[in-house]
mmCIF file of C-alpha atoms and ligand atoms in Angstrom:
data_model
loop_
_atom_site.group_PDB
_atom_site.id
_atom_site.type_symbol
_atom_site.label_atom_id
_atom_site.label_comp_id
_atom_site.label_asym_id
_atom_site.label_seq_id
_atom_site.Cartn_x
_atom_site.Cartn_y
_atom_site.Cartn_z
ATOM 1 C CA MET G 1 -31.111 -40.850 56.253
ATOM 2 C CA GLN G 2 -28.114 -41.512 54.055
ATOM 3 C CA LYS G 3 -24.913 -39.689 55.074
ATOM 4 C CA PHE G 4 -23.882 -36.973 52.599
ATOM 5 C CA ILE G 5 -20.142 -36.985 51.933
ATOM 6 C CA HIS G 6 -18.990 -33.458 51.105
ATOM 7 C CA VAL G 7 -16.096 -32.926 48.702
ATOM 8 C CA ALA G 8 -14.339 -30.629 51.199
ATOM 9 C CA GLN G 9 -14.895 -29.643 54.816
ATOM 10 C CA PRO G 10 -12.789 -27.680 57.320
ATOM 11 C CA ASP G 11 -11.479 -29.328 60.503
ATOM 12 C CA LEU G 12 -11.695 -26.816 63.361
ATOM 13 C CA GLY G 13 -11.047 -29.161 66.271
ATOM 14 C CA GLY G 14 -7.999 -27.442 67.780
ATOM 15 C CA ASN G 15 -7.370 -24.056 69.427
ATOM 16 C CA GLU G 16 -9.446 -22.105 66.889
ATOM 17 C CA LYS G 17 -12.284 -21.225 69.277
ATOM 18 C CA ALA G 18 -9.968 -20.348 72.176
ATOM 19 C CA TYR G 19 -7.834 -18.038 70.005
ATOM 20 C CA VAL G 20 -10.859 -16.305 68.449
ATOM 21 C CA ASN G 21 -12.229 -15.746 71.964
ATOM 22 C CA GLN G 22 -8.899 -14.181 72.959
ATOM 23 C CA CYS G 23 -9.348 -11.695 70.090
ATOM 24 C CA LEU G 24 -12.879 -10.872 71.235
ATOM 25 C CA ASP G 25 -11.898 -10.586 74.902
ATOM 26 C CA SER G 26 -8.955 -8.284 74.109
ATOM 27 C CA SER G 27 -10.849 -6.357 71.358
ATOM 28 C CA TRP G 28 -7.969 -6.977 68.872
ATOM 29 C CA ILE G 29 -10.272 -7.982 66.039
ATOM 30 C CA SER G 30 -9.030 -5.816 63.184
ATOM 31 C CA SER G 31 -5.899 -5.876 61.058
ATOM 32 C CA SER G 32 -3.190 -5.707 63.700
ATOM 33 C CA GLY G 33 -2.438 -7.886 66.697
ATOM 34 C CA ASP G 34 -0.245 -10.705 67.926
ATOM 35 C CA PHE G 35 -2.081 -13.498 66.129
ATOM 36 C CA LEU G 36 -1.482 -11.775 62.799
ATOM 37 C CA THR G 37 2.229 -11.249 63.410
ATOM 38 C CA ASN G 38 2.665 -14.781 64.748
ATOM 39 C CA PHE G 39 0.718 -16.371 61.915
ATOM 40 C CA GLU G 40 2.692 -14.436 59.290
ATOM 41 C CA ASN G 41 6.028 -15.320 60.877
ATOM 42 C CA GLN G 42 5.236 -18.941 61.590
ATOM 43 C CA PHE G 43 3.676 -19.652 58.215
ATOM 44 C CA ALA G 44 6.617 -18.034 56.382
ATOM 45 C CA SER G 45 8.999 -20.069 58.490
ATOM 46 C CA TYR G 46 6.962 -23.215 57.719
ATOM 47 C CA CYS G 47 7.574 -22.452 54.014
ATOM 48 C CA GLY G 48 11.289 -22.032 54.719
ATOM 49 C CA VAL G 49 11.397 -18.263 54.073
ATOM 50 C CA LYS G 50 11.722 -15.083 56.130
ATOM 51 C CA HIS G 51 8.700 -12.927 55.292
ATOM 52 C CA GLY G 52 4.954 -13.532 55.320
ATOM 53 C CA VAL G 53 2.394 -10.892 54.354
ATOM 54 C CA GLY G 54 -1.171 -11.885 55.264
ATOM 55 C CA THR G 55 -4.036 -10.825 52.985
ATOM 56 C CA ASN G 56 -7.823 -10.986 52.984
ATOM 57 C CA ASN G 57 -7.911 -13.825 50.429
ATOM 58 C CA GLY G 58 -5.771 -15.841 48.028
ATOM 59 C CA THR G 59 -6.833 -13.843 44.982
ATOM 60 C CA SER G 60 -5.639 -10.581 46.548
ATOM 61 C CA ALA G 61 -2.390 -12.337 47.558
ATOM 62 C CA LEU G 62 -1.778 -13.134 43.895
ATOM 63 C CA GLN G 63 -2.743 -9.647 42.718
ATOM 64 C CA LEU G 64 -0.547 -8.104 45.422
ATOM 65 C CA ALA G 65 2.442 -10.205 44.340
ATOM 66 C CA LEU G 66 1.981 -9.075 40.724
ATOM 67 C CA ILE G 67 1.665 -5.395 41.741
ATOM 68 C CA ALA G 68 4.730 -5.586 43.997
ATOM 69 C CA LEU G 69 6.710 -7.163 41.142
ATOM 70 C CA GLY G 70 5.779 -4.170 38.985
ATOM 71 C CA ILE G 71 3.435 -5.886 36.511
ATOM 72 C CA GLU G 72 1.555 -3.209 34.578
ATOM 73 C CA ALA G 73 -0.541 -2.466 31.501
ATOM 74 C CA GLY G 74 0.730 -4.138 28.345
ATOM 75 C CA ASP G 75 2.872 -6.727 30.156
ATOM 76 C CA GLU G 76 2.496 -10.446 29.542
ATOM 77 C CA VAL G 77 2.467 -13.014 32.342
ATOM 78 C CA ILE G 78 2.711 -16.743 31.668
ATOM 79 C CA VAL G 79 0.041 -18.807 33.464
ATOM 80 C CA PRO G 80 -1.255 -22.371 33.186
ATOM 81 C CA THR G 81 -4.576 -22.623 31.344
ATOM 82 C CA LEU G 82 -5.718 -25.428 33.677
ATOM 83 C CA THR G 83 -6.157 -23.642 36.993
ATOM 84 C CA PHE G 84 -8.628 -21.712 39.107
ATOM 85 C CA ILE G 85 -9.910 -18.481 37.495
ATOM 86 C CA ALA G 86 -8.199 -16.290 40.145
ATOM 87 C CA VAL G 87 -4.872 -16.848 38.373
ATOM 88 C CA PRO G 88 -5.613 -15.267 34.954
ATOM 89 C CA ASN G 89 -7.868 -12.749 36.731
ATOM 90 C CA GLY G 90 -4.972 -11.553 38.919
ATOM 91 C CA VAL G 91 -3.001 -10.758 35.760
ATOM 92 C CA HIS G 92 -6.053 -9.117 34.180
ATOM 93 C CA TYR G 93 -6.525 -6.829 37.232
ATOM 94 C CA CYS G 94 -3.049 -5.391 36.468
ATOM 95 C CA ASN G 95 -4.244 -4.648 32.907
ATOM 96 C CA ALA G 96 -1.662 -7.186 31.788
ATOM 97 C CA LYS G 97 -2.298 -10.174 29.511
ATOM 98 C CA PRO G 98 -2.303 -13.754 30.818
ATOM 99 C CA ILE G 99 -0.487 -15.973 28.330
ATOM 100 C CA LEU G 100 -1.932 -19.469 28.635
ATOM 101 C CA VAL G 101 0.151 -22.653 28.643
ATOM 102 C CA ASP G 102 -0.914 -26.319 28.396
ATOM 103 C CA CYS G 103 -0.268 -28.896 31.121
ATOM 104 C CA ASP G 104 1.208 -32.300 31.899
ATOM 105 C CA PRO G 105 -1.351 -35.135 31.497
ATOM 106 C CA LEU G 106 -0.386 -36.945 34.727
ATOM 107 C CA THR G 107 0.199 -34.169 37.283
ATOM 108 C CA TYR G 108 -1.910 -31.412 35.605
ATOM 109 C CA ALA G 109 1.070 -29.074 36.171
ATOM 110 C CA ILE G 110 2.182 -26.412 33.674
ATOM 111 C CA ASP G 111 4.353 -27.858 30.862
ATOM 112 C CA PRO G 112 7.863 -26.271 31.002
ATOM 113 C CA VAL G 113 8.517 -26.931 27.293
ATOM 114 C CA GLN G 114 5.433 -24.912 26.341
ATOM 115 C CA VAL G 115 6.388 -22.152 28.814
ATOM 116 C CA GLU G 116 9.593 -21.324 26.999
ATOM 117 C CA LYS G 117 7.813 -21.239 23.616
ATOM 118 C CA LYS G 118 5.428 -18.548 24.902
ATOM 119 C CA ILE G 119 8.047 -16.095 26.167
ATOM 120 C CA THR G 120 8.205 -12.806 24.227
ATOM 121 C CA SER G 121 9.909 -9.431 24.719
ATOM 122 C CA ARG G 122 6.817 -8.359 26.729
ATOM 123 C CA THR G 123 6.892 -11.288 29.210
ATOM 124 C CA ARG G 124 7.432 -10.016 32.763
ATOM 125 C CA ALA G 125 6.719 -13.010 35.040
ATOM 126 C CA ILE G 126 5.788 -16.691 35.197
ATOM 127 C CA ILE G 127 3.057 -17.979 37.516
ATOM 128 C CA VAL G 128 3.086 -21.699 38.265
ATOM 129 C CA VAL G 129 0.264 -23.410 40.184
ATOM 130 C CA HIS G 130 0.785 -26.508 42.337
ATOM 131 C CA LEU G 131 -2.590 -27.831 41.231
ATOM 132 C CA TYR G 132 -4.627 -30.062 43.559
ATOM 133 C CA GLY G 133 -1.582 -30.383 45.839
ATOM 134 C CA HIS G 134 0.976 -31.868 43.430
ATOM 135 C CA PRO G 135 4.102 -29.692 43.097
ATOM 136 C CA VAL G 136 5.199 -28.335 39.731
ATOM 137 C CA ASP G 137 8.579 -29.551 38.406
ATOM 138 C CA MET G 138 10.365 -26.347 39.491
ATOM 139 C CA ASP G 139 13.934 -26.898 38.226
ATOM 140 C CA PRO G 140 13.162 -26.560 34.491
ATOM 141 C CA ILE G 141 10.875 -23.577 35.235
ATOM 142 C CA LEU G 142 13.546 -21.830 37.326
ATOM 143 C CA LYS G 143 16.131 -22.468 34.616
ATOM 144 C CA ILE G 144 13.926 -20.896 31.927
ATOM 145 C CA ALA G 145 13.054 -17.975 34.235
ATOM 146 C CA ASP G 146 16.733 -17.438 34.984
ATOM 147 C CA ARG G 147 17.668 -17.487 31.311
ATOM 148 C CA HIS G 148 15.100 -14.777 30.556
ATOM 149 C CA GLY G 149 15.481 -12.796 33.806
ATOM 150 C CA LEU G 150 11.870 -13.406 34.901
ATOM 151 C CA PRO G 151 10.499 -13.770 38.447
ATOM 152 C CA VAL G 152 8.533 -16.938 39.258
ATOM 153 C CA ILE G 153 5.411 -16.676 41.409
ATOM 154 C CA GLU G 154 4.264 -19.970 42.920
ATOM 155 C CA ASP G 155 0.515 -20.115 43.472
ATOM 156 C CA ALA G 156 0.466 -22.636 46.302
ATOM 157 C CA ALA G 157 -3.186 -22.037 47.276
ATOM 158 C CA GLU G 158 -3.866 -25.767 46.901
ATOM 159 C CA ALA G 159 -0.592 -27.145 48.194
ATOM 160 C CA HIS G 160 0.246 -26.055 51.763
ATOM 161 C CA GLY G 161 3.031 -28.370 52.925
ATOM 162 C CA ALA G 162 3.659 -30.030 49.539
ATOM 163 C CA GLU G 163 7.371 -30.522 48.814
ATOM 164 C CA TYR G 164 9.507 -30.337 45.690
ATOM 165 C CA LYS G 165 12.763 -32.303 46.173
ATOM 166 C CA GLY G 166 12.424 -31.857 49.948
ATOM 167 C CA GLN G 167 11.689 -28.114 49.802
ATOM 168 C CA ARG G 168 8.253 -26.775 50.757
ATOM 169 C CA VAL G 169 6.367 -25.131 47.905
ATOM 170 C CA GLY G 170 5.763 -21.392 48.072
ATOM 171 C CA GLY G 171 9.342 -20.833 49.225
ATOM 172 C CA ILE G 172 11.048 -21.852 45.980
ATOM 173 C CA GLY G 173 10.274 -19.034 43.501
ATOM 174 C CA ARG G 174 10.684 -15.265 44.033
ATOM 175 C CA CYS G 175 7.501 -15.449 46.094
ATOM 176 C CA GLY G 176 4.665 -17.857 46.852
ATOM 177 C CA THR G 177 0.979 -17.087 47.320
ATOM 178 C CA PHE G 178 -1.505 -19.003 49.452
ATOM 179 C CA SER G 179 -5.249 -19.060 50.020
ATOM 180 C CA PHE G 180 -6.842 -19.983 53.340
ATOM 181 C CA TYR G 181 -10.380 -20.258 51.983
ATOM 182 C CA GLY G 182 -12.661 -22.694 53.839
ATOM 183 C CA ASN G 183 -12.002 -25.631 51.526
ATOM 184 C CA LYS G 184 -8.168 -25.362 51.496
ATOM 185 C CA ILE G 185 -5.746 -27.580 53.465
ATOM 186 C CA ILE G 186 -5.633 -25.034 56.283
ATOM 187 C CA THR G 187 -8.163 -22.223 56.508
ATOM 188 C CA THR G 188 -8.849 -18.859 58.095
ATOM 189 C CA GLY G 189 -12.402 -18.669 56.678
ATOM 190 C CA GLU G 190 -11.294 -16.161 54.054
ATOM 191 C CA GLY G 191 -7.610 -15.272 53.896
ATOM 192 C CA GLY G 192 -4.349 -15.494 52.013
ATOM 193 C CA MET G 193 -0.623 -14.825 52.278
ATOM 194 C CA VAL G 194 2.392 -13.979 50.160
ATOM 195 C CA VAL G 195 5.669 -15.482 51.393
ATOM 196 C CA THR G 196 9.136 -14.494 50.207
ATOM 197 C CA ASN G 197 12.791 -14.392 51.159
ATOM 198 C CA ASP G 198 13.229 -11.065 49.353
ATOM 199 C CA GLU G 199 13.202 -8.266 51.940
ATOM 200 C CA ALA G 200 12.665 -5.434 49.440
ATOM 201 C CA LEU G 201 9.757 -7.320 47.884
ATOM 202 C CA ALA G 202 8.248 -7.941 51.352
ATOM 203 C CA ALA G 203 8.358 -4.180 52.058
ATOM 204 C CA LYS G 204 6.547 -3.483 48.763
ATOM 205 C CA LEU G 205 3.953 -6.159 49.540
ATOM 206 C CA ARG G 206 3.233 -4.481 52.899
ATOM 207 C CA LEU G 207 3.103 -1.037 51.298
ATOM 208 C CA TYR G 208 0.590 -2.010 48.601
ATOM 209 C CA ARG G 209 -1.467 -4.166 51.002
ATOM 210 C CA GLY G 210 -2.076 -1.215 53.348
ATOM 211 C CA GLN G 211 -3.445 1.495 50.994
ATOM 212 C CA GLY G 212 0.097 2.465 49.960
ATOM 213 C CA GLN G 213 0.721 4.228 53.265
ATOM 214 C CA SER G 214 4.343 5.098 54.007
ATOM 215 C CA PRO G 215 5.680 3.016 56.925
ATOM 216 C CA LYS G 216 7.481 6.153 58.159
ATOM 217 C CA ARG G 217 4.782 8.795 57.813
ATOM 218 C CA ARG G 218 1.093 8.223 58.649
ATOM 219 C CA TYR G 219 -1.460 9.300 56.043
ATOM 220 C CA TRP G 220 1.303 9.840 53.491
ATOM 221 C CA PHE G 221 0.677 7.735 50.385
ATOM 222 C CA PRO G 222 3.546 7.620 47.892
ATOM 223 C CA VAL G 223 1.702 5.091 45.658
ATOM 224 C CA VAL G 224 -1.857 3.931 44.935
ATOM 225 C CA GLY G 225 -2.306 0.899 47.185
ATOM 226 C CA HIS G 226 -5.164 -1.390 48.165
ATOM 227 C CA ASN G 227 -6.856 -2.621 51.306
ATOM 228 C CA PHE G 228 -5.879 -6.307 51.148
ATOM 229 C CA ARG G 229 -5.331 -6.687 54.909
ATOM 230 C CA MET G 230 -5.960 -9.859 56.930
ATOM 231 C CA THR G 231 -7.700 -9.552 60.303
ATOM 232 C CA ASN G 232 -6.264 -10.714 63.628
ATOM 233 C CA LEU G 233 -9.455 -12.819 63.940
ATOM 234 C CA ALA G 234 -8.686 -14.695 60.719
ATOM 235 C CA ALA G 235 -5.030 -15.084 61.752
ATOM 236 C CA ALA G 236 -6.145 -16.524 65.117
ATOM 237 C CA ILE G 237 -7.928 -19.320 63.254
ATOM 238 C CA GLY G 238 -4.925 -19.675 60.922
ATOM 239 C CA LEU G 239 -2.476 -20.079 63.783
ATOM 240 C CA ALA G 240 -4.610 -22.810 65.373
ATOM 241 C CA GLN G 241 -4.802 -24.522 61.965
ATOM 242 C CA LEU G 242 -1.045 -24.249 61.440
ATOM 243 C CA GLU G 243 -0.432 -25.968 64.801
ATOM 244 C CA ARG G 244 -2.132 -29.059 63.336
ATOM 245 C CA ILE G 245 -0.952 -28.910 59.718
ATOM 246 C CA ASP G 246 1.162 -32.094 60.049
ATOM 247 C CA GLU G 247 -1.946 -33.936 61.179
ATOM 248 C CA ALA G 248 -3.999 -32.418 58.324
ATOM 249 C CA LEU G 249 -1.415 -33.613 55.779
ATOM 250 C CA ALA G 250 -1.157 -37.060 57.393
ATOM 251 C CA VAL G 251 -4.948 -37.471 57.204
ATOM 252 C CA ARG G 252 -4.853 -36.619 53.477
ATOM 253 C CA ALA G 253 -1.945 -39.002 52.797
ATOM 254 C CA CYS G 254 -3.812 -41.784 54.578
ATOM 255 C CA LEU G 255 -7.011 -41.046 52.663
ATOM 256 C CA ALA G 256 -5.079 -41.108 49.372
ATOM 257 C CA SER G 257 -3.670 -44.542 50.215
ATOM 258 C CA TRP G 258 -7.187 -45.846 51.006
ATOM 259 C CA TYR G 259 -8.450 -44.481 47.695
ATOM 260 C CA ASN G 260 -5.469 -45.940 45.783
ATOM 261 C CA GLU G 261 -6.142 -49.368 47.235
ATOM 262 C CA ALA G 262 -9.921 -49.283 46.798
ATOM 263 C CA LEU G 263 -9.780 -47.898 43.246
ATOM 264 C CA SER G 264 -6.859 -49.952 41.902
ATOM 265 C CA PRO G 265 -9.214 -52.602 40.363
ATOM 266 C CA LEU G 266 -10.759 -49.783 38.265
ATOM 267 C CA GLN G 267 -7.495 -48.619 36.729
ATOM 268 C CA ASP G 268 -8.424 -49.805 33.243
ATOM 269 C CA ARG G 269 -11.280 -47.279 33.336
ATOM 270 C CA LEU G 270 -9.972 -44.670 35.754
ATOM 271 C CA GLN G 271 -6.673 -42.795 35.876
ATOM 272 C CA LEU G 272 -5.588 -42.466 39.515
ATOM 273 C CA PRO G 273 -3.445 -39.558 40.792
ATOM 274 C CA HIS G 274 0.211 -39.676 39.843
ATOM 275 C CA THR G 275 2.969 -38.633 42.256
ATOM 276 C CA GLU G 276 6.426 -37.894 40.855
ATOM 277 C CA ALA G 277 9.385 -39.488 42.683
ATOM 278 C CA TRP G 278 10.628 -36.031 43.758
ATOM 279 C CA ALA G 279 7.254 -34.904 45.070
ATOM 280 C CA ARG G 280 5.447 -34.838 48.368
ATOM 281 C CA HIS G 281 1.826 -34.571 47.215
ATOM 282 C CA ALA G 282 -0.364 -32.599 49.633
ATOM 283 C CA PHE G 283 -3.586 -34.169 48.229
ATOM 284 C CA TRP G 284 -5.719 -31.063 48.510
ATOM 285 C CA MET G 285 -8.107 -32.933 46.207
ATOM 286 C CA TYR G 286 -7.837 -36.610 45.298
ATOM 287 C CA THR G 287 -8.334 -36.335 41.536
ATOM 288 C CA VAL G 288 -9.228 -39.103 39.094
ATOM 289 C CA ALA G 289 -9.945 -39.073 35.358
ATOM 290 C CA LEU G 290 -12.040 -41.309 33.121
ATOM 291 C CA ARG G 291 -9.947 -43.180 30.569
ATOM 292 C CA HIS G 292 -12.843 -43.403 28.096
ATOM 293 C CA GLY G 293 -15.555 -40.863 27.281
ATOM 294 C CA GLY G 294 -15.723 -37.092 27.635
ATOM 295 C CA GLU G 295 -17.624 -34.464 29.553
ATOM 296 C CA VAL G 296 -21.066 -36.063 29.093
ATOM 297 C CA GLU G 297 -19.877 -39.394 30.472
ATOM 298 C CA ARG G 298 -17.944 -37.714 33.317
ATOM 299 C CA ASP G 299 -21.007 -35.667 34.291
ATOM 300 C CA ARG G 300 -23.125 -38.833 34.217
ATOM 301 C CA VAL G 301 -20.709 -40.529 36.643
ATOM 302 C CA MET G 302 -20.794 -37.468 38.936
ATOM 303 C CA GLU G 303 -24.601 -37.553 38.857
ATOM 304 C CA ILE G 304 -24.653 -41.215 39.937
ATOM 305 C CA LEU G 305 -22.230 -40.453 42.784
ATOM 306 C CA SER G 306 -24.368 -37.507 43.844
ATOM 307 C CA HIS G 307 -27.474 -39.719 44.027
ATOM 308 C CA SER G 308 -25.517 -42.008 46.363
ATOM 309 C CA GLY G 309 -24.708 -39.123 48.711
ATOM 310 C CA ILE G 310 -21.233 -38.434 47.331
ATOM 311 C CA GLU G 311 -20.352 -34.874 46.361
ATOM 312 C CA THR G 312 -17.637 -34.454 43.707
ATOM 313 C CA ARG G 313 -16.301 -31.557 41.621
ATOM 314 C CA PRO G 314 -15.374 -31.437 37.966
ATOM 315 C CA VAL G 315 -11.721 -30.552 37.253
ATOM 316 C CA PHE G 316 -11.508 -26.776 36.566
ATOM 317 C CA TYR G 317 -12.607 -25.520 33.171
ATOM 318 C CA PRO G 318 -9.346 -24.315 31.601
ATOM 319 C CA ALA G 319 -9.121 -20.540 31.084
ATOM 320 C CA HIS G 320 -9.062 -21.021 27.298
ATOM 321 C CA VAL G 321 -12.676 -22.300 27.269
ATOM 322 C CA LEU G 322 -14.016 -19.499 29.505
ATOM 323 C CA PRO G 323 -15.515 -16.369 27.849
ATOM 324 C CA PRO G 324 -13.004 -13.782 29.203
ATOM 325 C CA TYR G 325 -9.963 -15.765 28.002
ATOM 326 C CA ALA G 326 -11.410 -17.894 25.181
ATOM 327 C CA GLU G 327 -8.969 -19.345 22.665
ATOM 328 C CA ASN G 328 -8.905 -22.297 20.284
ATOM 329 C CA PRO G 329 -9.056 -25.458 22.469
ATOM 330 C CA ASP G 330 -6.986 -27.351 19.876
ATOM 331 C CA HIS G 331 -3.976 -25.328 21.059
ATOM 332 C CA TYR G 332 -4.350 -26.804 24.561
ATOM 333 C CA PRO G 333 -5.185 -30.461 23.893
ATOM 334 C CA VAL G 334 -3.959 -31.880 27.212
ATOM 335 C CA ALA G 335 -5.747 -29.405 29.483
ATOM 336 C CA THR G 336 -8.900 -29.706 27.364
ATOM 337 C CA ARG G 337 -8.919 -33.468 27.859
ATOM 338 C CA CYS G 338 -8.022 -33.382 31.599
ATOM 339 C CA ALA G 339 -10.854 -30.922 32.196
ATOM 340 C CA THR G 340 -13.498 -33.008 30.434
ATOM 341 C CA GLN G 341 -12.494 -36.355 31.971
ATOM 342 C CA GLY G 342 -11.372 -35.367 35.480
ATOM 343 C CA LEU G 343 -13.197 -35.174 38.794
ATOM 344 C CA ASN G 344 -12.234 -34.505 42.406
ATOM 345 C CA LEU G 345 -13.364 -37.004 45.044
ATOM 346 C CA PRO G 346 -14.150 -36.058 48.675
ATOM 347 C CA THR G 347 -10.855 -35.245 50.425
ATOM 348 C CA HIS G 348 -10.998 -34.153 54.074
ATOM 349 C CA SER G 349 -10.629 -35.461 57.619
ATOM 350 C CA GLY G 350 -14.319 -36.450 57.849
ATOM 351 C CA VAL G 351 -14.040 -39.136 55.131
ATOM 352 C CA THR G 352 -13.839 -42.613 56.710
ATOM 353 C CA ARG G 353 -12.502 -45.888 55.323
ATOM 354 C CA GLU G 354 -16.144 -47.061 54.987
ATOM 355 C CA ASP G 355 -16.916 -43.909 52.969
ATOM 356 C CA VAL G 356 -14.008 -44.717 50.636
ATOM 357 C CA ALA G 357 -15.349 -48.264 50.164
ATOM 358 C CA HIS G 358 -18.814 -46.849 49.394
ATOM 359 C CA ILE G 359 -17.330 -44.348 46.905
ATOM 360 C CA ALA G 360 -15.290 -47.116 45.194
ATOM 361 C CA THR G 361 -18.339 -49.426 44.886
ATOM 362 C CA THR G 362 -20.470 -46.605 43.480
ATOM 363 C CA LEU G 363 -17.741 -45.608 41.002
ATOM 364 C CA SER G 364 -17.341 -49.225 39.919
ATOM 365 C CA LEU G 365 -21.097 -49.491 39.197
ATOM 366 C CA ALA G 366 -21.126 -46.126 37.418
ATOM 367 C CA LEU G 367 -18.225 -47.143 35.168
ATOM 368 C CA SER G 368 -19.444 -50.660 34.340
HETATM 369 C C1 PLP D 1 -8.427 -21.014 45.957
HETATM 370 C C2 PLP D 1 -7.461 -20.583 44.946
HETATM 371 C C3 PLP D 1 -7.117 -19.217 44.757
HETATM 372 C C4 PLP D 1 -7.897 -18.083 45.337
HETATM 373 O O1 PLP D 1 -8.066 -18.058 46.655
HETATM 374 P P1 PLP D 1 -9.273 -17.260 47.359
HETATM 375 O O2 PLP D 1 -8.824 -17.261 48.774
HETATM 376 O O3 PLP D 1 -10.515 -18.054 47.128
HETATM 377 O O4 PLP D 1 -9.333 -15.900 46.769
HETATM 378 C C5 PLP D 1 -6.102 -18.913 43.878
HETATM 379 N N1 PLP D 1 -5.466 -19.852 43.181
HETATM 380 C C6 PLP D 1 -5.789 -21.155 43.295
HETATM 381 C C7 PLP D 1 -5.028 -22.140 42.483
HETATM 382 C C8 PLP D 1 -6.804 -21.558 44.158
HETATM 383 O O5 PLP D 1 -7.140 -22.851 44.236
#
């Protein structure tokens, strides 16, 4: 039978099983324990900041960051239109309004020029997303945020270990949020984290994560909080994953170089991923885009790949085409085009050089 090449797949070949067994043997399976503390501290430190607050998923990490920053009804939060739905949803959960912004055609990152145009007297924060593992150009964003006194949240769910001018993403803005879902660069099954250098913000994140319970007085709730806690079990897997994150990133860099080489003859028909000179791309997903044709043609190519045992994903539908956030697509021409022409190729440690050759041959036939 033909091998099926999945688009994503976790690599659990380290201490994951041993650490989970330690949780079971010690009965520390709920939301406190050494694995949780160690994972929070070590992941924050990996991002170059002091505080890590683990959560039950990446969506709650984002929502928690917005709550802790005081986002409330009637506020506006700037977000990229081309991103995963969790981003505008997080703003929506706060009864605030996500203000959509178009993207860069090469890196898919939010366009700083458009960000500034969308700021109003109601704007309270800017969320940037390091999409598919390529970092956002942070300096212009930070400058705009500074000028208007706005906090920047980095959604780094897809970019663990990516670097902007030598600095790890997630640790550059006021806070960074991560997901450890099963298809991310490192995983805890389900899980997330907010990292920050801001001690007061970290205290608020912990308060709102744990039902709003006062750290000084049990069963005293000064605010309405949530249960967004991460389990020690999930953190045990996360810690084992973090021990091998350099390897995980090296595997992805190697895979990207194989793809670049194998697909370079197709460059007249296929746009390959772009990496800015200042960037370390984490290659969560190796993403290509058709140069000619739209969604119908892209879907046809994906169908051919699928019949050859190759799973792919379409680039995210931008928020502005989805029913809850629908707006005129003409206002977001770049994201609209990226979303109809782009697809993610299999990117994980199980993809071999032979698989890459097979994918390149199939793509070449599909595009001829
Ligand atoms: C995966 C992802 C999230 C949400 O993470 P979950 O853990 O699935 O809730 C948020 N933002 C982006 C950009 C993501 O890719």
